């Protein structure tokens, strides 16, 4: 089961990386071919304008992955800066940062993400990821702070201090490696939530990304083109929907595997 | 407790300030457009129309910024939220008409998933080692992978469009007369089924998992052993000994999640055309209706803050151990 998650994830990565080079995307309308069924020419049929659904799915995967990846990266960096920083600096800075984390955890994040991405007219996946990351870091920052605080009093850090190792050395060589398992697990979870949030915002039609983006496909299929109500439009609606669910499921499985890999207690052999 | 209250106030203040900045972010020609419209509809001079527009949206770019900020706060304190630019009525009226719908659907969904989920979780903990355990874990992982709005799309497709068992959109059928009559109430419940299911199917899984965890920790207690030794019937142990103690931490979680839900779900409400807070929030962002967006955002922040506070108070009240 754990391996299945990795296999699905790698397939998605492969499709996103080389798929667009192999499968051409024809963005022009072919009205006579609208909502065509599955055929050799159109593996997943066509949409309301006669465009190939499979080609859209392949070309849209890159955006989804980029959004998920950039949200994960930005959020982990922010959480590290705030969480580790506040634990190490302490005092007034710590109190202020803890307060900020609490406020960020309380304000409704999905509406905020939606408002900001709509008002700033986000046009590319990386900026979108950054905006999502702004509201995705506080939970991780809070637990990183707690981990660093307890780690400071563990023997190996005390020893490193007694050996007069520099504080940068302690931070990078002693503390950071211990955070890696937790960071990688949270990276996956944040990326997963970013997919849900970004697809939701796009589905509401608040961010005008390209037509082949999965969220846009859902928006067009469910709200704009009436594909939801046409039997022949089902494929156009279900293709991006299944792709998103499969992708999410693979991330859950991979997260489980990562947890097991780093935690010896969870390993069976 | 004091700290919690301070934090709540801080959060509300941040939300207030954020919405203030949001309104200042409004493109300048927006006021101009509104003024031109008013000029045409009311036959006013431009300067007069502009003053009127400023009043309507509670925003005056000509004042110094600090004065604007205090003006904004004092308006809010008086419940003056301005007028929606798309619906042309006071924002407060929209909030008051949408709030009951969101409260209705939220309490229905949260209540349903809480009761079903915790019962399932306690039962699984009670019968540990049975087939229920892996089945529950599988169900919870699977439903977690599906964002609730995509689940909503699938439910809509299968139960609404394909089988035509349930209505597709809206809160009640327009053919019924709102009020305390049977056809209206029946249509109300019928329309609520799909959104409630979309909320509850994943929520049941996560409630069951946490209920299982708290119940498992209670199972090791001595009083449970005593209850069994007394020869009490197992449903009585489950209800009065296990359930009563294991539910305490879950009730404060329920308060938190109610607060989060009360802001309204933009996606579910839009998908089902359900006229709650989330529906209007999505609309207002799409049409750049700043006063309405601001009011809705403030309201959902208040709901979350209230939910968190209620959770804190409840866990204090319900668990004698956390009292001094």
PDB file of N, CA and C in Angstrom, chain B residues 108-198:
ATOM      1  N   UNK B 108     -26.938  21.328  11.762  1.00  0.00           N
ATOM      2  CA  UNK B 108     -27.419  20.040  11.291  1.00  0.00           C
ATOM      3  C   UNK B 108     -26.239  19.122  10.954  1.00  0.00           C
ATOM      4  N   UNK B 109     -25.295  19.667  10.179  1.00  0.00           N
ATOM      5  CA  UNK B 109     -24.154  18.859   9.732  1.00  0.00           C
ATOM      6  C   UNK B 109     -23.265  18.480  10.904  1.00  0.00           C
ATOM      7  N   UNK B 110     -22.946  19.472  11.758  1.00  0.00           N
ATOM      8  CA  UNK B 110     -22.037  19.192  12.866  1.00  0.00           C
ATOM      9  C   UNK B 110     -22.690  18.225  13.852  1.00  0.00           C
ATOM     10  N   UNK B 111     -23.969  18.442  14.147  1.00  0.00           N
ATOM     11  CA  UNK B 111     -24.667  17.560  15.080  1.00  0.00           C
ATOM     12  C   UNK B 111     -24.713  16.139  14.561  1.00  0.00           C
ATOM     13  N   UNK B 112     -25.104  15.999  13.296  1.00  0.00           N
ATOM     14  CA  UNK B 112     -25.210  14.671  12.702  1.00  0.00           C
ATOM     15  C   UNK B 112     -23.862  13.953  12.721  1.00  0.00           C
ATOM     16  N   UNK B 113     -22.811  14.622  12.239  1.00  0.00           N
ATOM     17  CA  UNK B 113     -21.530  13.928  12.140  1.00  0.00           C
ATOM     18  C   UNK B 113     -20.948  13.654  13.522  1.00  0.00           C
ATOM     19  N   UNK B 114     -21.221  14.546  14.486  1.00  0.00           N
ATOM     20  CA  UNK B 114     -20.704  14.327  15.835  1.00  0.00           C
ATOM     21  C   UNK B 114     -21.348  13.094  16.471  1.00  0.00           C
ATOM     22  N   UNK B 115     -22.671  13.015  16.388  1.00  0.00           N
ATOM     23  CA  UNK B 115     -23.374  11.888  17.013  1.00  0.00           C
ATOM     24  C   UNK B 115     -22.962  10.561  16.352  1.00  0.00           C
ATOM     25  N   UNK B 116     -23.015  10.529  15.016  1.00  0.00           N
ATOM     26  CA  UNK B 116     -22.671   9.284  14.325  1.00  0.00           C
ATOM     27  C   UNK B 116     -21.201   8.930  14.551  1.00  0.00           C
ATOM     28  N   UNK B 117     -20.320   9.935  14.407  1.00  0.00           N
ATOM     29  CA  UNK B 117     -18.886   9.686  14.519  1.00  0.00           C
ATOM     30  C   UNK B 117     -18.470   9.200  15.895  1.00  0.00           C
ATOM     31  N   UNK B 118     -18.941   9.883  16.954  1.00  0.00           N
ATOM     32  CA  UNK B 118     -18.497   9.476  18.289  1.00  0.00           C
ATOM     33  C   UNK B 118     -19.067   8.100  18.660  1.00  0.00           C
ATOM     34  N   UNK B 119     -20.328   7.843  18.283  1.00  0.00           N
ATOM     35  CA  UNK B 119     -20.894   6.523  18.578  1.00  0.00           C
ATOM     36  C   UNK B 119     -20.054   5.434  17.922  1.00  0.00           C
ATOM     37  N   UNK B 120     -19.734   5.675  16.656  1.00  0.00           N
ATOM     38  CA  UNK B 120     -18.930   4.713  15.911  1.00  0.00           C
ATOM     39  C   UNK B 120     -17.560   4.523  16.570  1.00  0.00           C
ATOM     40  N   UNK B 121     -16.966   5.635  16.991  1.00  0.00           N
ATOM     41  CA  UNK B 121     -15.635   5.578  17.589  1.00  0.00           C
ATOM     42  C   UNK B 121     -15.645   4.833  18.919  1.00  0.00           C
ATOM     43  N   UNK B 122     -16.641   5.130  19.785  1.00  0.00           N
ATOM     44  CA  UNK B 122     -16.733   4.449  21.077  1.00  0.00           C
ATOM     45  C   UNK B 122     -16.964   2.956  20.872  1.00  0.00           C
ATOM     46  N   UNK B 123     -17.827   2.635  19.929  1.00  0.00           N
ATOM     47  CA  UNK B 123     -18.142   1.234  19.656  1.00  0.00           C
ATOM     48  C   UNK B 123     -16.893   0.482  19.196  1.00  0.00           C
ATOM     49  N   UNK B 124     -16.099   1.156  18.315  1.00  0.00           N
ATOM     50  CA  UNK B 124     -14.871   0.533  17.817  1.00  0.00           C
ATOM     51  C   UNK B 124     -13.883   0.304  18.949  1.00  0.00           C
ATOM     52  N   UNK B 125     -13.774   1.286  19.850  1.00  0.00           N
ATOM     53  CA  UNK B 125     -12.836   1.143  20.968  1.00  0.00           C
ATOM     54  C   UNK B 125     -13.300   0.009  21.892  1.00  0.00           C
ATOM     55  N   UNK B 126     -14.603  -0.074  22.091  1.00  0.00           N
ATOM     56  CA  UNK B 126     -15.196  -1.104  22.963  1.00  0.00           C
ATOM     57  C   UNK B 126     -14.938  -2.491  22.403  1.00  0.00           C
ATOM     58  N   UNK B 127     -15.103  -2.628  21.101  1.00  0.00           N
ATOM     59  CA  UNK B 127     -14.883  -3.925  20.454  1.00  0.00           C
ATOM     60  C   UNK B 127     -13.520  -3.942  19.786  1.00  0.00           C
ATOM     61  N   UNK B 128     -12.495  -3.658  20.544  1.00  0.00           N
ATOM     62  CA  UNK B 128     -11.211  -3.540  19.864  1.00  0.00           C
ATOM     63  C   UNK B 128     -10.748  -4.892  19.344  1.00  0.00           C
ATOM     64  N   UNK B 129     -10.033  -4.817  18.224  1.00  0.00           N
ATOM     65  CA  UNK B 129      -9.573  -6.048  17.605  1.00  0.00           C
ATOM     66  C   UNK B 129     -10.565  -6.642  16.616  1.00  0.00           C
ATOM     67  N   UNK B 130     -11.774  -6.073  16.543  1.00  0.00           N
ATOM     68  CA  UNK B 130     -12.732  -6.608  15.583  1.00  0.00           C
ATOM     69  C   UNK B 130     -12.498  -5.991  14.211  1.00  0.00           C
ATOM     70  N   UNK B 131     -13.325  -6.401  13.241  1.00  0.00           N
ATOM     71  CA  UNK B 131     -13.159  -5.883  11.881  1.00  0.00           C
ATOM     72  C   UNK B 131     -13.443  -4.388  11.800  1.00  0.00           C
ATOM     73  N   UNK B 132     -14.141  -3.837  12.816  1.00  0.00           N
ATOM     74  CA  UNK B 132     -14.491  -2.421  12.791  1.00  0.00           C
ATOM     75  C   UNK B 132     -13.253  -1.528  12.734  1.00  0.00           C
ATOM     76  N   UNK B 133     -12.222  -1.958  13.440  1.00  0.00           N
ATOM     77  CA  UNK B 133     -11.033  -1.125  13.589  1.00  0.00           C
ATOM     78  C   UNK B 133     -10.365  -0.796  12.249  1.00  0.00           C
ATOM     79  N   UNK B 134      -9.928  -1.830  11.487  1.00  0.00           N
ATOM     80  CA  UNK B 134      -9.326  -1.528  10.181  1.00  0.00           C
ATOM     81  C   UNK B 134     -10.317  -0.861   9.216  1.00  0.00           C
ATOM     82  N   UNK B 135     -11.596  -1.226   9.328  1.00  0.00           N
ATOM     83  CA  UNK B 135     -12.589  -0.621   8.430  1.00  0.00           C
ATOM     84  C   UNK B 135     -12.691   0.879   8.674  1.00  0.00           C
ATOM     85  N   UNK B 136     -12.678   1.255   9.950  1.00  0.00           N
ATOM     86  CA  UNK B 136     -12.764   2.677  10.301  1.00  0.00           C
ATOM     87  C   UNK B 136     -11.547   3.443   9.797  1.00  0.00           C
ATOM     88  N   UNK B 137     -10.346   2.848  10.017  1.00  0.00           N
ATOM     89  CA  UNK B 137      -9.130   3.518   9.564  1.00  0.00           C
ATOM     90  C   UNK B 137      -9.154   3.707   8.051  1.00  0.00           C
ATOM     91  N   UNK B 138      -9.593   2.689   7.337  1.00  0.00           N
ATOM     92  CA  UNK B 138      -9.645   2.774   5.879  1.00  0.00           C
ATOM     93  C   UNK B 138     -10.626   3.859   5.449  1.00  0.00           C
ATOM     94  N   UNK B 139     -11.800   3.858   6.075  1.00  0.00           N
ATOM     95  CA  UNK B 139     -12.826   4.853   5.738  1.00  0.00           C
ATOM     96  C   UNK B 139     -12.300   6.265   5.968  1.00  0.00           C
ATOM     97  N   UNK B 140     -11.620   6.453   7.124  1.00  0.00           N
ATOM     98  CA  UNK B 140     -11.136   7.792   7.455  1.00  0.00           C
ATOM     99  C   UNK B 140     -10.055   8.249   6.469  1.00  0.00           C
ATOM    100  N   UNK B 141      -9.133   7.365   6.104  1.00  0.00           N
ATOM    101  CA  UNK B 141      -8.083   7.763   5.159  1.00  0.00           C
ATOM    102  C   UNK B 141      -8.677   8.082   3.801  1.00  0.00           C
ATOM    103  N   UNK B 142      -9.605   7.256   3.357  1.00  0.00           N
ATOM    104  CA  UNK B 142     -10.180   7.441   2.033  1.00  0.00           C
ATOM    105  C   UNK B 142     -10.940   8.763   1.959  1.00  0.00           C
ATOM    106  N   UNK B 143     -11.776   9.037   2.985  1.00  0.00           N
ATOM    107  CA  UNK B 143     -12.576  10.253   2.911  1.00  0.00           C
ATOM    108  C   UNK B 143     -11.724  11.498   3.113  1.00  0.00           C
ATOM    109  N   UNK B 144     -10.571  11.321   3.795  1.00  0.00           N
ATOM    110  CA  UNK B 144      -9.664  12.463   3.950  1.00  0.00           C
ATOM    111  C   UNK B 144      -9.078  12.888   2.623  1.00  0.00           C
ATOM    112  N   UNK B 145      -8.923  11.922   1.709  1.00  0.00           N
ATOM    113  CA  UNK B 145      -8.287  12.220   0.428  1.00  0.00           C
ATOM    114  C   UNK B 145      -9.211  13.035  -0.468  1.00  0.00           C
ATOM    115  N   UNK B 146     -10.503  13.065  -0.137  1.00  0.00           N
ATOM    116  CA  UNK B 146     -11.451  13.766  -0.991  1.00  0.00           C
ATOM    117  C   UNK B 146     -11.840  15.090  -0.360  1.00  0.00           C
ATOM    118  N   UNK B 147     -11.430  16.214  -0.946  1.00  0.00           N
ATOM    119  CA  UNK B 147     -11.874  17.498  -0.415  1.00  0.00           C
ATOM    120  C   UNK B 147     -13.397  17.551  -0.399  1.00  0.00           C
ATOM    121  N   UNK B 148     -13.995  18.175   0.655  1.00  0.00           N
ATOM    122  CA  UNK B 148     -15.449  18.092   0.806  1.00  0.00           C
ATOM    123  C   UNK B 148     -16.213  18.631  -0.399  1.00  0.00           C
ATOM    124  N   UNK B 149     -15.656  19.632  -1.094  1.00  0.00           N
ATOM    125  CA  UNK B 149     -16.420  20.179  -2.211  1.00  0.00           C
ATOM    126  C   UNK B 149     -16.429  19.232  -3.411  1.00  0.00           C
ATOM    127  N   UNK B 150     -15.347  18.427  -3.550  1.00  0.00           N
ATOM    128  CA  UNK B 150     -15.360  17.446  -4.638  1.00  0.00           C
ATOM    129  C   UNK B 150     -16.324  16.315  -4.310  1.00  0.00           C
ATOM    130  N   UNK B 151     -16.400  15.994  -3.013  1.00  0.00           N
ATOM    131  CA  UNK B 151     -17.393  15.027  -2.568  1.00  0.00           C
ATOM    132  C   UNK B 151     -18.784  15.562  -2.889  1.00  0.00           C
ATOM    133  N   UNK B 152     -18.966  16.869  -2.673  1.00  0.00           N
ATOM    134  CA  UNK B 152     -20.228  17.519  -2.994  1.00  0.00           C
ATOM    135  C   UNK B 152     -20.568  17.368  -4.473  1.00  0.00           C
ATOM    136  N   UNK B 153     -19.573  17.566  -5.334  1.00  0.00           N
ATOM    137  CA  UNK B 153     -19.795  17.412  -6.780  1.00  0.00           C
ATOM    138  C   UNK B 153     -20.249  15.998  -7.091  1.00  0.00           C
ATOM    139  N   UNK B 154     -19.592  15.015  -6.464  1.00  0.00           N
ATOM    140  CA  UNK B 154     -19.947  13.615  -6.744  1.00  0.00           C
ATOM    141  C   UNK B 154     -21.355  13.298  -6.257  1.00  0.00           C
ATOM    142  N   UNK B 155     -21.690  13.784  -5.047  1.00  0.00           N
ATOM    143  CA  UNK B 155     -23.037  13.552  -4.516  1.00  0.00           C
ATOM    144  C   UNK B 155     -24.092  14.192  -5.413  1.00  0.00           C
ATOM    145  N   UNK B 156     -23.781  15.409  -5.836  1.00  0.00           N
ATOM    146  CA  UNK B 156     -24.699  16.137  -6.719  1.00  0.00           C
ATOM    147  C   UNK B 156     -24.920  15.345  -8.011  1.00  0.00           C
ATOM    148  N   UNK B 157     -23.825  14.821  -8.526  1.00  0.00           N
ATOM    149  CA  UNK B 157     -23.886  14.091  -9.792  1.00  0.00           C
ATOM    150  C   UNK B 157     -24.710  12.811  -9.648  1.00  0.00           C
ATOM    151  N   UNK B 158     -24.429  12.055  -8.579  1.00  0.00           N
ATOM    152  CA  UNK B 158     -25.086  10.754  -8.444  1.00  0.00           C
ATOM    153  C   UNK B 158     -26.518  10.895  -7.929  1.00  0.00           C
ATOM    154  N   UNK B 159     -26.679  11.553  -6.757  1.00  0.00           N
ATOM    155  CA  UNK B 159     -28.010  11.597  -6.132  1.00  0.00           C
ATOM    156  C   UNK B 159     -28.920  12.661  -6.745  1.00  0.00           C
ATOM    157  N   UNK B 160     -28.311  13.732  -7.281  1.00  0.00           N
ATOM    158  CA  UNK B 160     -29.122  14.813  -7.811  1.00  0.00           C
ATOM    159  C   UNK B 160     -29.408  14.659  -9.295  1.00  0.00           C
ATOM    160  N   UNK B 161     -28.318  14.610 -10.092  1.00  0.00           N
ATOM    161  CA  UNK B 161     -28.491  14.624 -11.545  1.00  0.00           C
ATOM    162  C   UNK B 161     -28.880  13.244 -12.065  1.00  0.00           C
ATOM    163  N   UNK B 162     -28.164  12.208 -11.620  1.00  0.00           N
ATOM    164  CA  UNK B 162     -28.369  10.881 -12.201  1.00  0.00           C
ATOM    165  C   UNK B 162     -29.655  10.226 -11.681  1.00  0.00           C
ATOM    166  N   UNK B 163     -29.735  10.072 -10.362  1.00  0.00           N
ATOM    167  CA  UNK B 163     -30.903   9.370  -9.802  1.00  0.00           C
ATOM    168  C   UNK B 163     -32.096  10.300  -9.592  1.00  0.00           C
ATOM    169  N   UNK B 164     -31.825  11.613  -9.555  1.00  0.00           N
ATOM    170  CA  UNK B 164     -32.869  12.630  -9.342  1.00  0.00           C
ATOM    171  C   UNK B 164     -33.672  12.394  -8.065  1.00  0.00           C
ATOM    172  N   UNK B 165     -32.980  11.938  -7.026  1.00  0.00           N
ATOM    173  CA  UNK B 165     -33.645  11.724  -5.742  1.00  0.00           C
ATOM    174  C   UNK B 165     -33.787  13.030  -4.968  1.00  0.00           C
ATOM    175  N   UNK B 166     -32.805  13.904  -5.157  1.00  0.00           N
ATOM    176  CA  UNK B 166     -32.760  15.107  -4.330  1.00  0.00           C
ATOM    177  C   UNK B 166     -32.623  16.352  -5.198  1.00  0.00           C
ATOM    178  N   UNK B 167     -33.121  17.479  -4.695  1.00  0.00           N
ATOM    179  CA  UNK B 167     -33.022  18.724  -5.463  1.00  0.00           C
ATOM    180  C   UNK B 167     -31.570  19.173  -5.601  1.00  0.00           C
ATOM    181  N   UNK B 168     -31.282  19.906  -6.690  1.00  0.00           N
ATOM    182  CA  UNK B 168     -29.899  20.255  -6.998  1.00  0.00           C
ATOM    183  C   UNK B 168     -29.420  21.534  -6.304  1.00  0.00           C
ATOM    184  N   UNK B 169     -30.291  22.524  -6.260  1.00  0.00           N
ATOM    185  CA  UNK B 169     -29.832  23.836  -5.781  1.00  0.00           C
ATOM    186  C   UNK B 169     -30.821  24.473  -4.832  1.00  0.00           C
ATOM    187  N   UNK B 170     -30.336  25.446  -4.064  1.00  0.00           N
ATOM    188  CA  UNK B 170     -31.214  26.264  -3.243  1.00  0.00           C
ATOM    189  C   UNK B 170     -31.439  25.687  -1.858  1.00  0.00           C
ATOM    190  N   UNK B 171     -32.199  26.442  -1.038  1.00  0.00           N
ATOM    191  CA  UNK B 171     -32.437  26.024   0.343  1.00  0.00           C
ATOM    192  C   UNK B 171     -33.822  25.448   0.505  1.00  0.00           C
ATOM    193  N   UNK B 172     -34.757  25.834  -0.379  1.00  0.00           N
ATOM    194  CA  UNK B 172     -36.106  25.264  -0.332  1.00  0.00           C
ATOM    195  C   UNK B 172     -36.734  25.486  -1.698  1.00  0.00           C
ATOM    196  N   UNK B 173     -37.801  24.743  -1.958  1.00  0.00           N
ATOM    197  CA  UNK B 173     -38.448  24.860  -3.253  1.00  0.00           C
ATOM    198  C   UNK B 173     -39.229  26.168  -3.330  1.00  0.00           C
ATOM    199  N   UNK B 174     -39.106  26.914  -4.452  1.00  0.00           N
ATOM    200  CA  UNK B 174     -39.802  28.201  -4.560  1.00  0.00           C
ATOM    201  C   UNK B 174     -41.319  28.038  -4.585  1.00  0.00           C
ATOM    202  N   UNK B 175     -41.797  26.799  -4.803  1.00  0.00           N
ATOM    203  CA  UNK B 175     -43.250  26.614  -4.831  1.00  0.00           C
ATOM    204  C   UNK B 175     -43.858  26.576  -3.427  1.00  0.00           C
ATOM    205  N   UNK B 176     -43.015  26.405  -2.402  1.00  0.00           N
ATOM    206  CA  UNK B 176     -43.573  26.347  -1.056  1.00  0.00           C
ATOM    207  C   UNK B 176     -43.550  27.727  -0.415  1.00  0.00           C
ATOM    208  N   UNK B 177     -44.407  27.914   0.558  1.00  0.00           N
ATOM    209  CA  UNK B 177     -44.509  29.186   1.262  1.00  0.00           C
ATOM    210  C   UNK B 177     -43.668  29.107   2.533  1.00  0.00           C
ATOM    211  N   UNK B 178     -42.595  29.927   2.668  1.00  0.00           N
ATOM    212  CA  UNK B 178     -41.782  29.857   3.894  1.00  0.00           C
ATOM    213  C   UNK B 178     -42.633  30.107   5.134  1.00  0.00           C
ATOM    214  N   UNK B 179     -42.444  29.281   6.142  1.00  0.00           N
ATOM    215  CA  UNK B 179     -43.221  29.416   7.361  1.00  0.00           C
ATOM    216  C   UNK B 179     -43.347  28.050   8.007  1.00  0.00           C
ATOM    217  N   UNK B 180     -44.175  27.977   9.036  1.00  0.00           N
ATOM    218  CA  UNK B 180     -44.300  26.703   9.746  1.00  0.00           C
ATOM    219  C   UNK B 180     -45.373  25.822   9.101  1.00  0.00           C
ATOM    220  N   UNK B 181     -45.143  25.404   7.842  1.00  0.00           N
ATOM    221  CA  UNK B 181     -46.076  24.468   7.230  1.00  0.00           C
ATOM    222  C   UNK B 181     -45.316  23.255   6.729  1.00  0.00           C
ATOM    223  N   UNK B 182     -46.008  22.165   6.617  1.00  0.00           N
ATOM    224  CA  UNK B 182     -45.344  20.891   6.336  1.00  0.00           C
ATOM    225  C   UNK B 182     -44.602  20.854   4.993  1.00  0.00           C
ATOM    226  N   UNK B 183     -45.220  21.308   3.895  1.00  0.00           N
ATOM    227  CA  UNK B 183     -44.495  21.234   2.617  1.00  0.00           C
ATOM    228  C   UNK B 183     -43.178  21.995   2.649  1.00  0.00           C
ATOM    229  N   UNK B 184     -43.197  23.183   3.311  1.00  0.00           N
ATOM    230  CA  UNK B 184     -41.974  23.981   3.370  1.00  0.00           C
ATOM    231  C   UNK B 184     -40.885  23.268   4.167  1.00  0.00           C
ATOM    232  N   UNK B 185     -41.247  22.740   5.346  1.00  0.00           N
ATOM    233  CA  UNK B 185     -40.256  22.068   6.192  1.00  0.00           C
ATOM    234  C   UNK B 185     -39.706  20.828   5.496  1.00  0.00           C
ATOM    235  N   UNK B 186     -40.581  20.117   4.784  1.00  0.00           N
ATOM    236  CA  UNK B 186     -40.128  18.929   4.068  1.00  0.00           C
ATOM    237  C   UNK B 186     -39.144  19.320   2.979  1.00  0.00           C
ATOM    238  N   UNK B 187     -39.468  20.368   2.252  1.00  0.00           N
ATOM    239  CA  UNK B 187     -38.582  20.793   1.171  1.00  0.00           C
ATOM    240  C   UNK B 187     -37.266  21.317   1.737  1.00  0.00           C
ATOM    241  N   UNK B 188     -37.334  21.945   2.919  1.00  0.00           N
ATOM    242  CA  UNK B 188     -36.134  22.443   3.590  1.00  0.00           C
ATOM    243  C   UNK B 188     -35.168  21.289   3.895  1.00  0.00           C
ATOM    244  N   UNK B 189     -35.734  20.234   4.483  1.00  0.00           N
ATOM    245  CA  UNK B 189     -34.895  19.091   4.848  1.00  0.00           C
ATOM    246  C   UNK B 189     -34.355  18.399   3.597  1.00  0.00           C
ATOM    247  N   UNK B 190     -35.211  18.287   2.581  1.00  0.00           N
ATOM    248  CA  UNK B 190     -34.788  17.662   1.336  1.00  0.00           C
ATOM    249  C   UNK B 190     -33.595  18.391   0.724  1.00  0.00           C
ATOM    250  N   UNK B 191     -33.667  19.726   0.742  1.00  0.00           N
ATOM    251  CA  UNK B 191     -32.581  20.510   0.165  1.00  0.00           C
ATOM    252  C   UNK B 191     -31.324  20.457   1.022  1.00  0.00           C
ATOM    253  N   UNK B 192     -31.498  20.152   2.315  1.00  0.00           N
ATOM    254  CA  UNK B 192     -30.336  20.161   3.205  1.00  0.00           C
ATOM    255  C   UNK B 192     -29.533  18.865   3.117  1.00  0.00           C
ATOM    256  N   UNK B 193     -30.152  17.789   2.601  1.00  0.00           N
ATOM    257  CA  UNK B 193     -29.492  16.485   2.651  1.00  0.00           C
ATOM    258  C   UNK B 193     -28.132  16.492   1.961  1.00  0.00           C
ATOM    259  N   UNK B 194     -28.067  16.993   0.722  1.00  0.00           N
ATOM    260  CA  UNK B 194     -26.794  16.934  -0.010  1.00  0.00           C
ATOM    261  C   UNK B 194     -25.680  17.740   0.654  1.00  0.00           C
ATOM    262  N   UNK B 195     -25.913  19.032   0.990  1.00  0.00           N
ATOM    263  CA  UNK B 195     -24.824  19.743   1.664  1.00  0.00           C
ATOM    264  C   UNK B 195     -24.432  19.104   3.000  1.00  0.00           C
ATOM    265  N   UNK B 196     -25.422  18.624   3.757  1.00  0.00           N
ATOM    266  CA  UNK B 196     -25.084  18.013   5.048  1.00  0.00           C
ATOM    267  C   UNK B 196     -24.235  16.768   4.830  1.00  0.00           C
ATOM    268  N   UNK B 197     -24.583  15.969   3.819  1.00  0.00           N
ATOM    269  CA  UNK B 197     -23.776  14.773   3.533  1.00  0.00           C
ATOM    270  C   UNK B 197     -22.357  15.152   3.124  1.00  0.00           C
ATOM    271  N   UNK B 198     -22.237  16.192   2.300  1.00  0.00           N
ATOM    272  CA  UNK B 198     -20.907  16.604   1.843  1.00  0.00           C
ATOM    273  C   UNK B 198     -20.030  17.017   3.021  1.00  0.00           C
TER     274      UNK B 198
END
